[in-house]
Coordinates of C-alpha atoms in Angstrom, one line a residue:
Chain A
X1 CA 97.0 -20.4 82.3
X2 CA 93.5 -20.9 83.7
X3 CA 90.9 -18.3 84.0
X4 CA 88.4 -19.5 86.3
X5 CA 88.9 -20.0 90.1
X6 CA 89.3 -23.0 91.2
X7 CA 87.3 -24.0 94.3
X8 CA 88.8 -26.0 97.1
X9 CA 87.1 -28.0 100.0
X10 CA 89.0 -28.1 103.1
X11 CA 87.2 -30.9 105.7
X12 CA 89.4 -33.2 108.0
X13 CA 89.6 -34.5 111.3
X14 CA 88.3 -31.5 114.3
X15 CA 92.1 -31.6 116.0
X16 CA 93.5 -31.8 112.4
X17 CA 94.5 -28.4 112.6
X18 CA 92.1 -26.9 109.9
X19 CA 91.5 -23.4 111.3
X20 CA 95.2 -22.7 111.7
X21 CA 96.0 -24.0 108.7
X22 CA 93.1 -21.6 107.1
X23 CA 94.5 -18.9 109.1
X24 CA 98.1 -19.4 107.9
X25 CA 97.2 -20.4 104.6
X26 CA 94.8 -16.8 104.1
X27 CA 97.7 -14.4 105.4
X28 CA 99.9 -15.6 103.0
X29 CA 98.4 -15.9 99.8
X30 CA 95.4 -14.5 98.3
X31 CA 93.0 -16.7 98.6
X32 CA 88.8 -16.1 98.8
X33 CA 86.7 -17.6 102.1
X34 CA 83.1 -18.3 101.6
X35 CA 80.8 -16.3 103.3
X36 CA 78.4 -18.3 105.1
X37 CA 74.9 -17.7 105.9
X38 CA 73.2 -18.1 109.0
X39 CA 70.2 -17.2 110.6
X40 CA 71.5 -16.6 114.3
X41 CA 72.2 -13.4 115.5
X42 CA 75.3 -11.4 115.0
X43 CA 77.7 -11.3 117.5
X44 CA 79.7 -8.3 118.8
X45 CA 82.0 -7.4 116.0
X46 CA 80.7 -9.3 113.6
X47 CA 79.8 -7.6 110.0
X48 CA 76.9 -8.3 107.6
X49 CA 78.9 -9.8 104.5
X50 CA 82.0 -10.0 106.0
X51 CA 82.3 -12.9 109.0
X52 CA 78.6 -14.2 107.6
X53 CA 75.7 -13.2 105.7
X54 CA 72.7 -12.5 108.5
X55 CA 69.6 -13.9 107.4
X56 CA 65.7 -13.9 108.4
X57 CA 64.6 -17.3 109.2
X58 CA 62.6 -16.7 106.5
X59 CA 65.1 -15.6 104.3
X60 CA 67.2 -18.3 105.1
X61 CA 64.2 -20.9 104.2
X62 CA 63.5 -19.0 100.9
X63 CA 66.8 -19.7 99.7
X64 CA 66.3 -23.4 100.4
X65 CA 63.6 -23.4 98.1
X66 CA 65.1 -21.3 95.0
X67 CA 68.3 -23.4 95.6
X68 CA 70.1 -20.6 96.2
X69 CA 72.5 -22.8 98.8
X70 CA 74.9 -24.9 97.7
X71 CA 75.0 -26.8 101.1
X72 CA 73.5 -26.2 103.8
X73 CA 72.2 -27.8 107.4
X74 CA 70.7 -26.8 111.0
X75 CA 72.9 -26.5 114.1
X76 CA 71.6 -26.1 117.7
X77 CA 68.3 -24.1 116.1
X78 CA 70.6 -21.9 113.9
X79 CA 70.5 -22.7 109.3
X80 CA 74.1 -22.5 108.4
X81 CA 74.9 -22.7 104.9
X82 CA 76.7 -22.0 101.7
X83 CA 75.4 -19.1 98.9
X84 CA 75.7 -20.3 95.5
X85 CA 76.2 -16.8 93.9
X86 CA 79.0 -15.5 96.0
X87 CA 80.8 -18.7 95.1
X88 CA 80.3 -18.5 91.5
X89 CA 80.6 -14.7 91.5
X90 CA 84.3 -15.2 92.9
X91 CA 85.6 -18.3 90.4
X92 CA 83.8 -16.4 87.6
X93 CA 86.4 -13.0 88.5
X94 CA 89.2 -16.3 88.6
X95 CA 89.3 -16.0 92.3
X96 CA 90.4 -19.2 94.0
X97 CA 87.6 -19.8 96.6
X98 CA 88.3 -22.0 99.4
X99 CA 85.5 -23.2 101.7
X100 CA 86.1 -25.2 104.5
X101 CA 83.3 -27.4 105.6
X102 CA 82.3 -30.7 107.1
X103 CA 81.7 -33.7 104.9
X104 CA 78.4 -34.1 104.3
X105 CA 78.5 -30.9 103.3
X106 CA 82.1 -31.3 100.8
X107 CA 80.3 -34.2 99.3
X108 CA 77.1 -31.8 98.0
X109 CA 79.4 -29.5 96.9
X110 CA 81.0 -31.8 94.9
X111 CA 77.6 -32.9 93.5
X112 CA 77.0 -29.7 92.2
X113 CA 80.7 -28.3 91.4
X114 CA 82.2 -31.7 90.1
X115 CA 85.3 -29.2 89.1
X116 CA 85.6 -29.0 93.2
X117 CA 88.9 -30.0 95.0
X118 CA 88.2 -31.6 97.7
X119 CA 91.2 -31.8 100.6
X120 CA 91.5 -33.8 103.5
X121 CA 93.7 -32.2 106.2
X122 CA 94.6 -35.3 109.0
X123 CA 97.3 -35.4 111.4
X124 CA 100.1 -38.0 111.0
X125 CA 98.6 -40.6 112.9
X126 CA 95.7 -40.9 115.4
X127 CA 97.7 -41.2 118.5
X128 CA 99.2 -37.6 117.4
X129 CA 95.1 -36.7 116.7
X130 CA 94.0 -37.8 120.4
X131 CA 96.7 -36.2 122.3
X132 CA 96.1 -32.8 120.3
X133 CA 92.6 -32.9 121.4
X134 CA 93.4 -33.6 124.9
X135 CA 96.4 -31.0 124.6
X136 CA 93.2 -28.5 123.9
X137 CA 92.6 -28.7 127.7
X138 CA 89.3 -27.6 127.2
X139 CA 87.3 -30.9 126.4
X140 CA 86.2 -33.3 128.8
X141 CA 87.3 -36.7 127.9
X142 CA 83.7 -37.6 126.9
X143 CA 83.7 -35.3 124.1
X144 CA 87.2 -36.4 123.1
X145 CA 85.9 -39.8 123.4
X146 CA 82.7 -38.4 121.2
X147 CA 85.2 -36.5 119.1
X148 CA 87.3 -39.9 118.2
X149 CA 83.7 -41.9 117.2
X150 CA 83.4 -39.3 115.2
X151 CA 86.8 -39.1 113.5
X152 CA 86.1 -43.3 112.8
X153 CA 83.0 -42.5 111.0
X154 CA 84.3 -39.4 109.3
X155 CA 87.5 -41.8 107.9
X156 CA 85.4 -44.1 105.7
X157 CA 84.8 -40.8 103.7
X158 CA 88.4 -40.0 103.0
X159 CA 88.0 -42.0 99.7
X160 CA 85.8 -39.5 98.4
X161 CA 88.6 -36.3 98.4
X162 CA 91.4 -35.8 96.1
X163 CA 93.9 -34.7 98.2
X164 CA 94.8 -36.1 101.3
X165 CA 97.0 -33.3 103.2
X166 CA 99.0 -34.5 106.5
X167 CA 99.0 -31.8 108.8
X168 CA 102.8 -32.5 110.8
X169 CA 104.5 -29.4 110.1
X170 CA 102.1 -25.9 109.8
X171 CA 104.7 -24.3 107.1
X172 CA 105.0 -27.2 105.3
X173 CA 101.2 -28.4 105.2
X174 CA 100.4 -24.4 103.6
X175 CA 102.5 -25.0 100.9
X176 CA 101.4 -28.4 100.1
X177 CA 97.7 -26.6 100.5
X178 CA 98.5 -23.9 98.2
X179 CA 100.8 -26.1 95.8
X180 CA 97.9 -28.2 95.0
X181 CA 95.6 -25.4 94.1
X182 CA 98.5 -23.9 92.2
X183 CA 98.9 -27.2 90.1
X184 CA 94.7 -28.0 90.1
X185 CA 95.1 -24.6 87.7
X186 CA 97.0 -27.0 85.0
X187 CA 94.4 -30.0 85.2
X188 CA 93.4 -31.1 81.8
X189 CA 89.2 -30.4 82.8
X190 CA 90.5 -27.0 84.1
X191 CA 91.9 -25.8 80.1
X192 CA 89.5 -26.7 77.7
X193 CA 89.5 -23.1 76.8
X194 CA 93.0 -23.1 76.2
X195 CA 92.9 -26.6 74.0
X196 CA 90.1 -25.6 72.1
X197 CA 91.8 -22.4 71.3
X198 CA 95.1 -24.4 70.4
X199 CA 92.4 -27.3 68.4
X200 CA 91.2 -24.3 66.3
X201 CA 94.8 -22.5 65.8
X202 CA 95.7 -25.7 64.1
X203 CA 92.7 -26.5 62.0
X204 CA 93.2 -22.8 60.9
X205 CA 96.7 -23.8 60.1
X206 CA 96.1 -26.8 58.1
X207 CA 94.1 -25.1 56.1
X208 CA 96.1 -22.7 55.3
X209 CA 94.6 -19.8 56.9
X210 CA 98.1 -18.8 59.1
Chain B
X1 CA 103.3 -40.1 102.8
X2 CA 103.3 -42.3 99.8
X3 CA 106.1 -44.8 99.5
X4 CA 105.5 -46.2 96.6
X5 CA 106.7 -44.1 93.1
X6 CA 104.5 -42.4 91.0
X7 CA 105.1 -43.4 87.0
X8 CA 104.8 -40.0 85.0
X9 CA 104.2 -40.4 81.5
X10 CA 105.5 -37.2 79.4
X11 CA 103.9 -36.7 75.5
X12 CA 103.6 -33.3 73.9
X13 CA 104.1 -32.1 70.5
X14 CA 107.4 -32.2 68.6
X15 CA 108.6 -28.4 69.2
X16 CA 107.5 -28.0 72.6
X17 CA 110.6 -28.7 74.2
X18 CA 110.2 -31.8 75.7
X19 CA 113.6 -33.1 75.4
X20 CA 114.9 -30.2 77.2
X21 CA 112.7 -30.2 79.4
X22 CA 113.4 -33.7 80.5
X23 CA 117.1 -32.8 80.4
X24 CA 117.2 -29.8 82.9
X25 CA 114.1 -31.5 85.1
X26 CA 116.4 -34.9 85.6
X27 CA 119.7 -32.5 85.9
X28 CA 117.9 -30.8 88.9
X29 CA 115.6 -33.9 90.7
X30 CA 116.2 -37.3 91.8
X31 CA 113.9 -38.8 88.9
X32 CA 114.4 -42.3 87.1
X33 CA 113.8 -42.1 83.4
X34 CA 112.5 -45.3 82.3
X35 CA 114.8 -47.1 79.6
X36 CA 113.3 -48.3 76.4
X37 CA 114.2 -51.8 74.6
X38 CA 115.4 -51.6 71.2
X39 CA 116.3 -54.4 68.4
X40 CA 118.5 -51.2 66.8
X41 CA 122.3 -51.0 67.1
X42 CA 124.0 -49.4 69.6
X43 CA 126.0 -46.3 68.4
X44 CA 129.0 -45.4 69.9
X45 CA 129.3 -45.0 73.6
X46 CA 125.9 -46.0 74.0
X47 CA 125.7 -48.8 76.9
X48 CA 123.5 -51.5 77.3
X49 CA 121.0 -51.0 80.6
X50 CA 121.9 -47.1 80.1
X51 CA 120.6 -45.7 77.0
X52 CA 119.0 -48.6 75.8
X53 CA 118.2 -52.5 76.5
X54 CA 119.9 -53.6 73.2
X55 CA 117.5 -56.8 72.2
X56 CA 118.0 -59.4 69.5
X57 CA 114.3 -59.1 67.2
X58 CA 113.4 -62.5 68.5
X59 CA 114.3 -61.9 72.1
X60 CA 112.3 -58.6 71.3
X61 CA 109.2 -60.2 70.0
X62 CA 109.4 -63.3 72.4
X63 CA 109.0 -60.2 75.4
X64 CA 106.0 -59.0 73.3
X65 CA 104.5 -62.2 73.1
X66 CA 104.8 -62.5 77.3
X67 CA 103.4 -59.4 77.4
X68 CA 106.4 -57.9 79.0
X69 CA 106.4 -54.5 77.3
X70 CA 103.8 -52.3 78.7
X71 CA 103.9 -50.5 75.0
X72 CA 106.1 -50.7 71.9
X73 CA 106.1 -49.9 68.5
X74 CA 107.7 -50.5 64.9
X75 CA 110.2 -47.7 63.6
X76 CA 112.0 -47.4 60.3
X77 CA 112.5 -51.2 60.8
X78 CA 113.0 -51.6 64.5
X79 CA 111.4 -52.3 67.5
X80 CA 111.3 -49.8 70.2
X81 CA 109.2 -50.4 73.7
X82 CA 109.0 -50.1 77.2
X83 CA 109.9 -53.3 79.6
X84 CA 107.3 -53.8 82.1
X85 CA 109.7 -55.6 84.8
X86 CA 112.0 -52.0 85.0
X87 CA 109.5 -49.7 85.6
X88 CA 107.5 -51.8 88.2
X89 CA 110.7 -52.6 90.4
X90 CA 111.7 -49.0 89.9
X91 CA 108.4 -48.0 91.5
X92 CA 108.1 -50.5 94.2
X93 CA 111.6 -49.5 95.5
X94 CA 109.4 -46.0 95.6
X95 CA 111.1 -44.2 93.0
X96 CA 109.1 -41.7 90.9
X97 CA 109.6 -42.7 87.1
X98 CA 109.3 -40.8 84.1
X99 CA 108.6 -42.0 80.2
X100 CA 108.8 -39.8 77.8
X101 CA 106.9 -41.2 75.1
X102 CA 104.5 -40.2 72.2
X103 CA 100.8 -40.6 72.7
X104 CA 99.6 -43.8 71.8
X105 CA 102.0 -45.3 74.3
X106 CA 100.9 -42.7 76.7
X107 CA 97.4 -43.9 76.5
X108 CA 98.6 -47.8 76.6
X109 CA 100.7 -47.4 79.7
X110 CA 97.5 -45.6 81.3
X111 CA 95.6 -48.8 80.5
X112 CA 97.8 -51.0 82.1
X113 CA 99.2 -48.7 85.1
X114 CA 95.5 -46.6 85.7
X115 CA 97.6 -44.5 88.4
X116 CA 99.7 -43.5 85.7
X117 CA 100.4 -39.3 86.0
X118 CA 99.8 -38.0 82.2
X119 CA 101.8 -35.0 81.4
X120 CA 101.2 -32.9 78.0
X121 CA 103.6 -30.3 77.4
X122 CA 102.7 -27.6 74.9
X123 CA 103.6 -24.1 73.9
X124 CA 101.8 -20.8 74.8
X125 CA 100.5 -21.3 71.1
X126 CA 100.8 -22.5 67.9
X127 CA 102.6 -19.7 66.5
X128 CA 105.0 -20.1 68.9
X129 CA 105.2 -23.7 68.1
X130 CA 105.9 -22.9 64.4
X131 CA 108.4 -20.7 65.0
X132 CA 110.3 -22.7 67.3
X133 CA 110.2 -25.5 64.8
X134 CA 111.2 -23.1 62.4
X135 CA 114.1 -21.6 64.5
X136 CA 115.5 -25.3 64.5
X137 CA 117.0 -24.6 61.0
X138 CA 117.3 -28.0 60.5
X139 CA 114.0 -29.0 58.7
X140 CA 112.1 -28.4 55.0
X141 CA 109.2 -26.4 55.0
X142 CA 107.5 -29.7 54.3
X143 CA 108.7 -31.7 57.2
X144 CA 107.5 -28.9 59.3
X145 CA 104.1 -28.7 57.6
X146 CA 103.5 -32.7 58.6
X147 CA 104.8 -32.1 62.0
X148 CA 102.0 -29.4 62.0
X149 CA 99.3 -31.3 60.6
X150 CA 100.3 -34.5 62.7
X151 CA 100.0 -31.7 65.8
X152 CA 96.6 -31.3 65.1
X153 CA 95.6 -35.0 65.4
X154 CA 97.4 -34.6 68.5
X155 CA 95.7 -32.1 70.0
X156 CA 92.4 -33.8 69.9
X157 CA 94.0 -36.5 72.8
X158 CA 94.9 -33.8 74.8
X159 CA 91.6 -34.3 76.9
X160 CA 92.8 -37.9 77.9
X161 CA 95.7 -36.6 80.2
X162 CA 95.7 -35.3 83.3
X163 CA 97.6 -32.1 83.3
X164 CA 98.4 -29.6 80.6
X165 CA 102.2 -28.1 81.0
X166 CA 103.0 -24.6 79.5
X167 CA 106.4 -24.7 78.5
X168 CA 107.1 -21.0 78.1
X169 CA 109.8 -19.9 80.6
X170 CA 112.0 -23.5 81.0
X171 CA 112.7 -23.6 84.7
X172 CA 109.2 -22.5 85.4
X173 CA 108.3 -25.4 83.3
X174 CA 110.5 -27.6 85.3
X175 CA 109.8 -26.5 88.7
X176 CA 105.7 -27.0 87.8
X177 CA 106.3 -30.5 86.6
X178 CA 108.3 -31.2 89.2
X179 CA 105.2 -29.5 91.5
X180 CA 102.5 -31.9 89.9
X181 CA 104.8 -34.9 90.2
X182 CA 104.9 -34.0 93.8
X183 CA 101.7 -33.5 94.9
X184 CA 100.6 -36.8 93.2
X185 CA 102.2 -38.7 96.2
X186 CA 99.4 -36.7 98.4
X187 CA 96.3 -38.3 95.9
X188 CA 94.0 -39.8 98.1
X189 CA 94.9 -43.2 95.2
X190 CA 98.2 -43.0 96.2
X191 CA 97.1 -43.3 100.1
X192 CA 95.3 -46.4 100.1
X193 CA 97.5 -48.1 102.5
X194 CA 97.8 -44.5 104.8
X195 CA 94.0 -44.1 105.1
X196 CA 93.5 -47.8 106.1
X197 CA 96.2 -47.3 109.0
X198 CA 94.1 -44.4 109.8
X199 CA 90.5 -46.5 109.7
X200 CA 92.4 -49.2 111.7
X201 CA 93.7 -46.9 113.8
X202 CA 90.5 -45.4 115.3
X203 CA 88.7 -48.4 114.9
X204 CA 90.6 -50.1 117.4
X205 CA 90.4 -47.2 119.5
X206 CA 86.7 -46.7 119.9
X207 CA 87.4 -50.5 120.9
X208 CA 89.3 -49.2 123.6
X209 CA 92.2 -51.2 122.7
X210 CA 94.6 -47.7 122.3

């Protein structure tokens, strides 16, 4: 019924299962990634515009300025962030975007897309969380340790989504991911095109005009 | 996730197909409808506790006085409302209810129940919403001309609800309220209780009691 895109905010728990879920979620329906920018170097492979826009440091700081990110922060020396046009190029074509980002950054999107959806993929419980990350095999049990602090401070956020998505099943967690972006398409703020349209189609009746 | 029922309150204008709707959606999903308390008659075959609470006036006002109804209204000389005590245990025993009620009761049960899920179903259009009352066969011109104009007041509460159903194709209609009802159990307001299991959860883990 909508136009527009919607865009949705995928965050959660690292061992929540969020880049499978992507992955799964991507092959089987058509939905739009964000392109991020960054300013470290490509890797081998990697295409301008397609796994990330490459930027100048400069460049990268210049869009800073003109506000041309919608998020954005610093990693190990590297800017990593979010371009505002592609974004709203997309929704404006009706695409459904879909970024997926931590929280401080979800939360800034939201600031400045309060139409946002904002999901929160977790596991079932945090016993199932801790023995996924140690199932990994590739962490010392420092970082899983660093990895759980983390998780505690990253719950008292969980208030701030819309959606809380519990990542048990992978076929079953896509379609609840892709059934709620179907359904955010039918939210009252989404259709005020459509009820002005059916506001003024009654007016026009009432006065006689149809 | 959620245990607890969700309470879906269903308005729309008369000719979108509500009734039907409500018919084929309750045929086809485990739903309770929420029954109404009347002071009218029963007609034939109609059972007390089924179709309607059948109430003496005074019982009826001595529940409005005790603020038992969550809404009611006056009605060619009866009273007509919803009991409070019914759709609470309904959704403590984690049943998803549905009212289908007209839209000042849909804005009063929203008051009182905030997690209320507001449903307005609408035609594609108005002409489509003429013509269907039209088709009906069954009303004057003049009848259909006040349901029109009252329509229009209508319309103007639209922005107060939460979702906005298309009733165009019927089981498409029924399978995306049946969709939205769904994917309110995942709201993080729904998952108060989960997300503080999850908080709990970790804390006690960076305690090192897990």
């Amino acid at each position: 019924m909508s136009r527009k895109g919607i865009l949705t905010v995928v965050s959660g728990f690292s061992g929540a299962g969020k880049g499978t879920l992507m992955k799964a979620l991507l092959k089987k329906y058509d939905y739009e990634l964000s392109i991020s920018a960054t300013t470290r170097a490509p890797r081998e492979g990697e295409v301008h515009g397609r796994e990330y826009f490459f930027l100048t440091r400069d460049d990268f700081e210049s869009m800073i300025e003109s506000r041309k990110l919608i998020e954005w922060a610093e990693y190990v020396g590297n800017y990593y962030g979010t371009p505002k046009e592609y974004v709203e190029q997309q929704l404006e074509a009706g695409k459904d975007v879909i970024l997926e980002i931590e929280i401080q950054g979800a939360l800034k999107v939201k600031e400045i897309f309060p139409e946002a959806l904002l999901l929160f993929i977790t596991p079932p419980n945090i016993t199932e969380l801790k023995s996924r990350l140690v199932g990994r095999g590739t962490e010392t049990m420092e970082t899983i340790k660093k990895r759980l602090d983390r998780a505690s401070e990253e719950a008292s956020y969980m208030e701030y989504y819309d959606y809380i998505i519990v990542n048990d099943d992978l076929n079953e967690c896509v379609e609840t991911t892709h059934q709620v972006i179907v359904n955010e398409h039918n939210k009252v703020s989404q259709n005020k095109n459509f009820i002005e349209a059916i506001t003024a189609e009654l007016k026009a009746m009432k006065e006689g005009e149809i």
